[in-house]
PDB file of C-alpha atoms in Angstrom:
ATOM      1  CA  MET A   1      36.173   7.423 -47.725  1.00  0.00           C
ATOM      2  CA  HIS A   2      35.476   6.129 -44.382  1.00  0.00           C
ATOM      3  CA  VAL A   3      38.835   7.554 -42.696  1.00  0.00           C
ATOM      4  CA  PRO A   4      39.727   4.953 -39.776  1.00  0.00           C
ATOM      5  CA  ASP A   5      40.686   5.872 -36.071  1.00  0.00           C
ATOM      6  CA  GLY A   6      44.423   6.720 -35.957  1.00  0.00           C
ATOM      7  CA  PHE A   7      45.100   7.690 -39.276  1.00  0.00           C
ATOM      8  CA  LEU A   8      44.655  11.704 -38.602  1.00  0.00           C
ATOM      9  CA  ASP A   9      46.461  13.017 -35.655  1.00  0.00           C
ATOM     10  CA  LEU A  10      44.464  14.038 -32.836  1.00  0.00           C
ATOM     11  CA  PRO A  11      44.906  18.180 -33.350  1.00  0.00           C
ATOM     12  CA  THR A  12      43.427  17.549 -36.847  1.00  0.00           C
ATOM     13  CA  SER A  13      40.650  15.204 -35.812  1.00  0.00           C
ATOM     14  CA  ILE A  14      39.723  17.731 -33.099  1.00  0.00           C
ATOM     15  CA  ALA A  15      39.512  20.705 -35.935  1.00  0.00           C
ATOM     16  CA  THR A  16      37.631  18.331 -38.660  1.00  0.00           C
ATOM     17  CA  GLY A  17      35.224  17.498 -35.576  1.00  0.00           C
ATOM     18  CA  ALA A  18      34.915  21.266 -34.584  1.00  0.00           C
ATOM     19  CA  VAL A  19      33.981  21.737 -38.477  1.00  0.00           C
ATOM     20  CA  ALA A  20      31.436  19.029 -38.247  1.00  0.00           C
ATOM     21  CA  VAL A  21      29.856  20.214 -35.387  1.00  0.00           C
ATOM     22  CA  ALA A  22      29.673  23.916 -36.888  1.00  0.00           C
ATOM     23  CA  GLY A  23      28.104  22.524 -40.080  1.00  0.00           C
ATOM     24  CA  ILE A  24      25.511  20.549 -38.579  1.00  0.00           C
ATOM     25  CA  ALA A  25      24.507  23.611 -36.356  1.00  0.00           C
ATOM     26  CA  VAL A  26      24.237  25.950 -39.338  1.00  0.00           C
ATOM     27  CA  ALA A  27      22.426  23.156 -41.286  1.00  0.00           C
ATOM     28  CA  LEU A  28      19.566  22.616 -38.854  1.00  0.00           C
ATOM     29  CA  PRO A  29      17.645  25.936 -39.097  1.00  0.00           C
ATOM     30  CA  ARG A  30      17.945  25.709 -42.723  1.00  0.00           C
ATOM     31  CA  ALA A  31      16.713  22.185 -42.987  1.00  0.00           C
ATOM     32  CA  ARG A  32      13.453  23.370 -41.269  1.00  0.00           C
ATOM     33  CA  ARG A  33      13.003  26.115 -44.105  1.00  0.00           C
ATOM     34  CA  GLU A  34      13.535  23.516 -46.761  1.00  0.00           C
ATOM     35  CA  ALA A  35      11.135  20.975 -45.030  1.00  0.00           C
ATOM     36  CA  LEU A  36       8.072  23.333 -46.115  1.00  0.00           C
ATOM     37  CA  ASP A  37       5.628  20.287 -47.136  1.00  0.00           C
ATOM     38  CA  ASP A  38       5.126  17.371 -44.747  1.00  0.00           C
ATOM     39  CA  ARG A  39       4.662  15.199 -47.593  1.00  0.00           C
ATOM     40  CA  LYS A  40       8.180  15.676 -48.328  1.00  0.00           C
ATOM     41  CA  ALA A  41       9.468  13.997 -44.855  1.00  0.00           C
ATOM     42  CA  PRO A  42       8.962  10.188 -46.267  1.00  0.00           C
ATOM     43  CA  MET A  43      11.717  11.283 -48.790  1.00  0.00           C
ATOM     44  CA  VAL A  44      14.343  12.641 -46.587  1.00  0.00           C
ATOM     45  CA  GLY A  45      13.928   8.889 -44.935  1.00  0.00           C
ATOM     46  CA  ILE A  46      13.896   7.236 -48.255  1.00  0.00           C
ATOM     47  CA  VAL A  47      17.087   9.465 -49.112  1.00  0.00           C
ATOM     48  CA  ALA A  48      19.093   8.292 -45.859  1.00  0.00           C
ATOM     49  CA  THR A  49      18.159   4.353 -46.478  1.00  0.00           C
ATOM     50  CA  VAL A  50      19.551   4.448 -49.558  1.00  0.00           C
ATOM     51  CA  ILE A  51      22.905   6.619 -49.047  1.00  0.00           C
ATOM     52  CA  PHE A  52      23.369   4.190 -46.241  1.00  0.00           C
ATOM     53  CA  ALA A  53      22.564   1.347 -48.712  1.00  0.00           C
ATOM     54  CA  ALA A  54      25.197   2.427 -50.932  1.00  0.00           C
ATOM     55  CA  GLN A  55      27.985   3.646 -48.164  1.00  0.00           C
ATOM     56  CA  ILE A  56      27.735  -0.112 -47.386  1.00  0.00           C
ATOM     57  CA  ILE A  57      29.928  -1.453 -50.553  1.00  0.00           C
ATOM     58  CA  ASN A  58      33.269  -0.437 -49.800  1.00  0.00           C
ATOM     59  CA  PHE A  59      36.867  -1.587 -51.265  1.00  0.00           C
ATOM     60  CA  PRO A  60      40.187  -0.361 -50.295  1.00  0.00           C
ATOM     61  CA  VAL A  61      41.969   2.443 -52.666  1.00  0.00           C
ATOM     62  CA  GLY A  62      45.482   0.957 -51.129  1.00  0.00           C
ATOM     63  CA  VAL A  63      46.315   3.784 -48.339  1.00  0.00           C
ATOM     64  CA  GLY A  64      44.353   2.853 -45.512  1.00  0.00           C
ATOM     65  CA  THR A  65      41.140   3.743 -46.310  1.00  0.00           C
ATOM     66  CA  SER A  66      38.352   2.997 -48.525  1.00  0.00           C
ATOM     67  CA  GLY A  67      36.282   4.090 -51.493  1.00  0.00           C
ATOM     68  CA  HIS A  68      32.281   4.086 -52.403  1.00  0.00           C
ATOM     69  CA  LEU A  69      29.476   6.187 -53.371  1.00  0.00           C
ATOM     70  CA  MET A  70      28.807   9.064 -51.207  1.00  0.00           C
ATOM     71  CA  GLY A  71      25.634  10.597 -52.220  1.00  0.00           C
ATOM     72  CA  GLY A  72      26.282  14.140 -51.145  1.00  0.00           C
ATOM     73  CA  ALA A  73      24.904  15.549 -54.272  1.00  0.00           C
ATOM     74  CA  LEU A  74      21.894  13.128 -54.736  1.00  0.00           C
ATOM     75  CA  ALA A  75      20.639  13.843 -51.278  1.00  0.00           C
ATOM     76  CA  ALA A  76      21.390  17.808 -51.986  1.00  0.00           C
ATOM     77  CA  VAL A  77      19.003  17.792 -54.758  1.00  0.00           C
ATOM     78  CA  LEU A  78      16.563  15.500 -53.606  1.00  0.00           C
ATOM     79  CA  VAL A  79      15.694  17.082 -50.297  1.00  0.00           C
ATOM     80  CA  GLY A  80      17.756  20.587 -50.129  1.00  0.00           C
ATOM     81  CA  PRO A  81      21.616  21.000 -49.037  1.00  0.00           C
ATOM     82  CA  ALA A  82      21.081  21.460 -45.676  1.00  0.00           C
ATOM     83  CA  THR A  83      18.737  18.756 -45.519  1.00  0.00           C
ATOM     84  CA  GLY A  84      21.134  16.796 -47.204  1.00  0.00           C
ATOM     85  CA  VAL A  85      23.861  17.380 -44.784  1.00  0.00           C
ATOM     86  CA  LEU A  86      21.679  16.309 -42.005  1.00  0.00           C
ATOM     87  CA  CYS A  87      20.973  12.937 -43.967  1.00  0.00           C
ATOM     88  CA  LEU A  88      24.630  12.463 -44.312  1.00  0.00           C
ATOM     89  CA  ALA A  89      25.345  12.872 -40.921  1.00  0.00           C
ATOM     90  CA  VAL A  90      22.900  10.567 -39.630  1.00  0.00           C
ATOM     91  CA  VAL A  91      24.030   7.677 -41.690  1.00  0.00           C
ATOM     92  CA  LEU A  92      27.656   8.390 -40.743  1.00  0.00           C
ATOM     93  CA  ILE A  93      26.686   8.629 -36.710  1.00  0.00           C
ATOM     94  CA  VAL A  94      24.762   5.119 -37.311  1.00  0.00           C
ATOM     95  CA  GLN A  95      27.893   3.652 -39.150  1.00  0.00           C
ATOM     96  CA  ALA A  96      30.470   4.743 -37.189  1.00  0.00           C
ATOM     97  CA  LEU A  97      28.571   3.720 -33.544  1.00  0.00           C
ATOM     98  CA  LEU A  98      26.315   0.542 -34.814  1.00  0.00           C
ATOM     99  CA  PHE A  99      29.136  -0.968 -37.746  1.00  0.00           C
ATOM    100  CA  ALA A 100      32.097   0.208 -37.167  1.00  0.00           C
ATOM    101  CA  ASP A 101      32.315   2.044 -40.542  1.00  0.00           C
ATOM    102  CA  GLY A 102      35.081   4.717 -39.763  1.00  0.00           C
ATOM    103  CA  GLY A 103      36.526   5.622 -36.405  1.00  0.00           C
ATOM    104  CA  ILE A 104      34.608   6.994 -33.589  1.00  0.00           C
ATOM    105  CA  THR A 105      37.917   9.709 -33.366  1.00  0.00           C
ATOM    106  CA  ALA A 106      37.566  10.330 -37.086  1.00  0.00           C
ATOM    107  CA  LEU A 107      33.661  10.753 -37.296  1.00  0.00           C
ATOM    108  CA  GLY A 108      34.300  14.620 -37.525  1.00  0.00           C
ATOM    109  CA  THR A 109      36.488  14.080 -40.112  1.00  0.00           C
ATOM    110  CA  ASN A 110      34.012  11.671 -42.177  1.00  0.00           C
ATOM    111  CA  VAL A 111      31.300  13.994 -41.313  1.00  0.00           C
ATOM    112  CA  THR A 112      33.450  16.612 -43.036  1.00  0.00           C
ATOM    113  CA  LEU A 113      34.489  15.228 -45.733  1.00  0.00           C
ATOM    114  CA  MET A 114      31.392  12.964 -46.799  1.00  0.00           C
ATOM    115  CA  ALA A 115      28.325  15.642 -45.312  1.00  0.00           C
ATOM    116  CA  LEU A 116      29.756  18.981 -45.626  1.00  0.00           C
ATOM    117  CA  VAL A 117      32.255  18.887 -48.594  1.00  0.00           C
ATOM    118  CA  THR A 118      30.276  16.488 -50.827  1.00  0.00           C
ATOM    119  CA  VAL A 119      27.170  18.433 -50.524  1.00  0.00           C
ATOM    120  CA  VAL A 120      28.295  21.781 -50.537  1.00  0.00           C
ATOM    121  CA  VAL A 121      30.469  21.260 -53.465  1.00  0.00           C
ATOM    122  CA  GLY A 122      27.738  19.157 -55.301  1.00  0.00           C
ATOM    123  CA  TRP A 123      25.060  21.567 -54.520  1.00  0.00           C
ATOM    124  CA  TRP A 124      27.128  24.551 -55.832  1.00  0.00           C
ATOM    125  CA  VAL A 125      27.831  22.847 -59.107  1.00  0.00           C
ATOM    126  CA  PHE A 126      24.311  21.852 -59.334  1.00  0.00           C
ATOM    127  CA  ARG A 127      22.913  25.542 -59.067  1.00  0.00           C
ATOM    128  CA  GLY A 128      25.851  26.603 -61.627  1.00  0.00           C
ATOM    129  CA  PHE A 129      24.794  24.362 -64.231  1.00  0.00           C
ATOM    130  CA  MET A 130      21.181  25.323 -63.359  1.00  0.00           C
ATOM    131  CA  LEU A 131      21.617  28.859 -64.888  1.00  0.00           C
ATOM    132  CA  ILE A 132      23.437  27.777 -67.914  1.00  0.00           C
ATOM    133  CA  LEU A 133      21.237  24.474 -68.977  1.00  0.00           C
ATOM    134  CA  PRO A 134      17.887  25.373 -70.149  1.00  0.00           C
ATOM    135  CA  GLY A 135      14.515  25.037 -68.127  1.00  0.00           C
ATOM    136  CA  ARG A 136      13.914  21.842 -69.132  1.00  0.00           C
ATOM    137  CA  ARG A 137      13.207  18.830 -67.099  1.00  0.00           C
ATOM    138  CA  TRP A 138      16.119  16.820 -68.152  1.00  0.00           C
ATOM    139  CA  SER A 139      18.366  19.909 -66.975  1.00  0.00           C
ATOM    140  CA  VAL A 140      17.951  18.708 -63.421  1.00  0.00           C
ATOM    141  CA  PRO A 141      19.240  15.309 -63.349  1.00  0.00           C
ATOM    142  CA  ILE A 142      22.015  16.331 -65.619  1.00  0.00           C
ATOM    143  CA  ALA A 143      23.217  19.148 -63.414  1.00  0.00           C
ATOM    144  CA  ALA A 144      22.932  16.527 -60.204  1.00  0.00           C
ATOM    145  CA  ALA A 145      25.036  14.183 -62.003  1.00  0.00           C
ATOM    146  CA  ALA A 146      27.499  17.369 -62.571  1.00  0.00           C
ATOM    147  CA  GLY A 147      27.565  17.987 -58.944  1.00  0.00           C
ATOM    148  CA  ALA A 148      28.462  14.719 -58.173  1.00  0.00           C
ATOM    149  CA  LEU A 149      30.860  14.014 -60.540  1.00  0.00           C
ATOM    150  CA  VAL A 150      32.702  17.285 -59.228  1.00  0.00           C
ATOM    151  CA  SER A 151      31.739  16.132 -55.299  1.00  0.00           C
ATOM    152  CA  VAL A 152      33.431  12.910 -55.029  1.00  0.00           C
ATOM    153  CA  PRO A 153      37.085  13.848 -56.228  1.00  0.00           C
ATOM    154  CA  ALA A 154      36.689  17.267 -54.021  1.00  0.00           C
ATOM    155  CA  ALA A 155      36.156  15.491 -50.678  1.00  0.00           C
ATOM    156  CA  ALA A 156      38.981  13.163 -51.741  1.00  0.00           C
ATOM    157  CA  ALA A 157      41.442  16.260 -52.170  1.00  0.00           C
ATOM    158  CA  VAL A 158      40.275  17.784 -49.128  1.00  0.00           C
ATOM    159  CA  PHE A 159      41.469  14.020 -47.496  1.00  0.00           C
ATOM    160  CA  ALA A 160      44.792  14.123 -49.168  1.00  0.00           C
ATOM    161  CA  GLY A 161      45.177  17.950 -47.737  1.00  0.00           C
ATOM    162  CA  LEU A 162      43.975  16.761 -44.357  1.00  0.00           C
ATOM    163  CA  PHE A 163      46.417  14.236 -44.334  1.00  0.00           C
ATOM    164  CA  ILE A 164      49.612  16.223 -45.781  1.00  0.00           C
ATOM    165  CA  VAL A 165      48.745  18.527 -42.755  1.00  0.00           C
ATOM    166  CA  GLY A 166      48.116  15.417 -39.718  1.00  0.00           C
ATOM    167  CA  GLY A 167      48.790  12.358 -40.760  1.00  0.00           C
ATOM    168  CA  THR A 168      49.870   9.539 -38.740  1.00  0.00           C
ATOM    169  CA  VAL A 169      50.230   6.570 -40.996  1.00  0.00           C
ATOM    170  CA  ALA A 170      53.982   5.999 -43.045  1.00  0.00           C
ATOM    171  CA  VAL A 171      52.682   6.525 -46.181  1.00  0.00           C
ATOM    172  CA  PRO A 172      54.080   9.135 -48.624  1.00  0.00           C
ATOM    173  CA  ALA A 173      51.431  12.238 -48.773  1.00  0.00           C
ATOM    174  CA  GLY A 174      51.903  11.957 -52.800  1.00  0.00           C
ATOM    175  CA  ALA A 175      50.501   8.494 -53.210  1.00  0.00           C
ATOM    176  CA  VAL A 176      47.741   9.146 -50.501  1.00  0.00           C
ATOM    177  CA  PHE A 177      46.832  12.398 -53.173  1.00  0.00           C
ATOM    178  CA  ALA A 178      47.228  10.210 -56.316  1.00  0.00           C
ATOM    179  CA  ALA A 179      45.259   6.956 -54.951  1.00  0.00           C
ATOM    180  CA  MET A 180      42.467   9.353 -53.749  1.00  0.00           C
ATOM    181  CA  LEU A 181      42.146  11.118 -56.497  1.00  0.00           C
ATOM    182  CA  SER A 182      42.726   8.483 -58.927  1.00  0.00           C
ATOM    183  CA  TRP A 183      40.101   6.145 -57.736  1.00  0.00           C
ATOM    184  CA  HIS A 184      37.229   9.026 -57.080  1.00  0.00           C
ATOM    185  CA  ALA A 185      37.518  10.169 -59.933  1.00  0.00           C
ATOM    186  CA  VAL A 186      36.423   6.630 -61.266  1.00  0.00           C
ATOM    187  CA  ILE A 187      33.952   6.776 -58.049  1.00  0.00           C
ATOM    188  CA  GLY A 188      32.416  10.254 -59.008  1.00  0.00           C
ATOM    189  CA  VAL A 189      31.820   8.608 -62.851  1.00  0.00           C
ATOM    190  CA  GLY A 190      29.806   6.010 -61.211  1.00  0.00           C
ATOM    191  CA  GLU A 191      27.969   8.103 -58.770  1.00  0.00           C
ATOM    192  CA  ALA A 192      27.066  10.676 -61.716  1.00  0.00           C
ATOM    193  CA  VAL A 193      25.512   8.012 -63.322  1.00  0.00           C
ATOM    194  CA  ILE A 194      23.712   6.465 -60.521  1.00  0.00           C
ATOM    195  CA  THR A 195      22.441  10.440 -59.593  1.00  0.00           C
ATOM    196  CA  ALA A 196      21.376  11.215 -62.673  1.00  0.00           C
ATOM    197  CA  LEU A 197      18.850   8.264 -62.961  1.00  0.00           C
ATOM    198  CA  ILE A 198      17.638   8.302 -59.414  1.00  0.00           C
ATOM    199  CA  VAL A 199      16.903  12.457 -60.078  1.00  0.00           C
ATOM    200  CA  SER A 200      15.478  11.086 -63.326  1.00  0.00           C
ATOM    201  CA  ALA A 201      13.301   8.473 -61.747  1.00  0.00           C
ATOM    202  CA  VAL A 202      11.852  10.866 -59.330  1.00  0.00           C
ATOM    203  CA  MET A 203      11.784  13.966 -61.495  1.00  0.00           C
ATOM    204  CA  ALA A 204       9.177  11.740 -64.001  1.00  0.00           C
ATOM    205  CA  THR A 205       6.724  10.436 -60.900  1.00  0.00           C
ATOM    206  CA  ARG A 206       6.899  12.988 -58.745  1.00  0.00           C
ATOM    207  CA  PRO A 207       9.092  16.182 -59.562  1.00  0.00           C
ATOM    208  CA  ASP A 208       6.989  18.413 -57.027  1.00  0.00           C
ATOM    209  CA  LEU A 209       9.141  16.194 -53.936  1.00  0.00           C
ATOM    210  CA  VAL A 210      12.805  16.944 -56.000  1.00  0.00           C
ATOM    211  CA  TYR A 211      14.090  19.960 -53.809  1.00  0.00           C
ATOM    212  CA  GLY A 212      16.180  21.267 -56.988  1.00  0.00           C
ATOM    213  CA  ALA A 213      13.606  21.205 -59.149  1.00  0.00           C
ATOM    214  CA  ARG A 214      12.293  24.273 -58.271  1.00  0.00           C
ATOM    215  CA  PHE A 215      15.261  26.067 -60.001  1.00  0.00           C
ATOM    216  CA  GLN A 216      14.575  24.283 -63.296  1.00  0.00           C
ATOM    217  CA  ARG A 217      10.957  25.840 -62.674  1.00  0.00           C
ATOM    218  CA  ALA A 218      12.669  29.233 -61.682  1.00  0.00           C
ATOM    219  CA  VAL A 219      14.720  29.240 -65.071  1.00  0.00           C
ATOM    220  CA  ARG A 220      11.290  28.269 -67.411  1.00  0.00           C
ATOM    221  CA  ARG A 221       9.233  30.970 -66.040  1.00  0.00           C
ATOM    222  CA  THR A 222      12.422  33.594 -66.410  1.00  0.00           C
ATOM    223  CA  ALA A 223      12.792  32.167 -69.818  1.00  0.00           C
ATOM    224  CA  ARG A 224       8.599  32.516 -70.154  1.00  0.00           C
ATOM    225  CA  ALA A 225       8.683  36.015 -69.171  1.00  0.00           C
ATOM    226  CA  ARG A 226      11.543  36.707 -71.783  1.00  0.00           C
ATOM    227  CA  GLY A 227       9.505  35.621 -74.486  1.00  0.00           C
ATOM    228  CA  GLU A 228      12.353  32.744 -75.010  1.00  0.00           C
ATOM    229  CA  VAL A 229       9.614  29.933 -74.537  1.00  0.00           C
ATOM    230  CA  PRO A 230       5.816  29.480 -75.186  1.00  0.00           C
ATOM    231  CA  ALA A 231       3.572  30.270 -72.075  1.00  0.00           C
TER     232      ALA A 231
END
């Protein structure tokens, strides 16, 4: 979903740039609170590397932009939502400046879509599923997959809305909306599967490094206190 230069008009690009800066500013102090253990610092680098590699594989969706895995829900569950925002933002900045993947003037738009929308939507869908799933270890990858499934088309829908407001390319808004939503619904399924597999693998080996696992443990403790599960 890397948006190129000139795809949105200048006012829209400036507005999304302001949103991106504000989102990063909010995430910075929260990320410090999420990284409570120095042992988790390498996980942040690993998550950023995995997302960077996943986003290299791009394919056109037919309306002047591209589709690929995003990793917002994965980052949020593994390292925390605020840290996930920063991971995605760094990846997108490096891609734009060093690899010309996404436009420089569209950097704020890309950060807004892929570092803010996917992380925030993915995280809150994850939290919602953790409230209704039993406090078992397998609940974490299932909830993470649900977050990934919803977050990808959500970002596509926001992009389509931005295009309706400030699109500069001679493509009907309806065609953009249909192409982005249909392609990214499919991408969302693939991202859900990959997210579940990665989170499952980490949960099987080092669950203490998974930020989202604390909610599984919280649900488990609550159920134990109620006598719903054995102590």
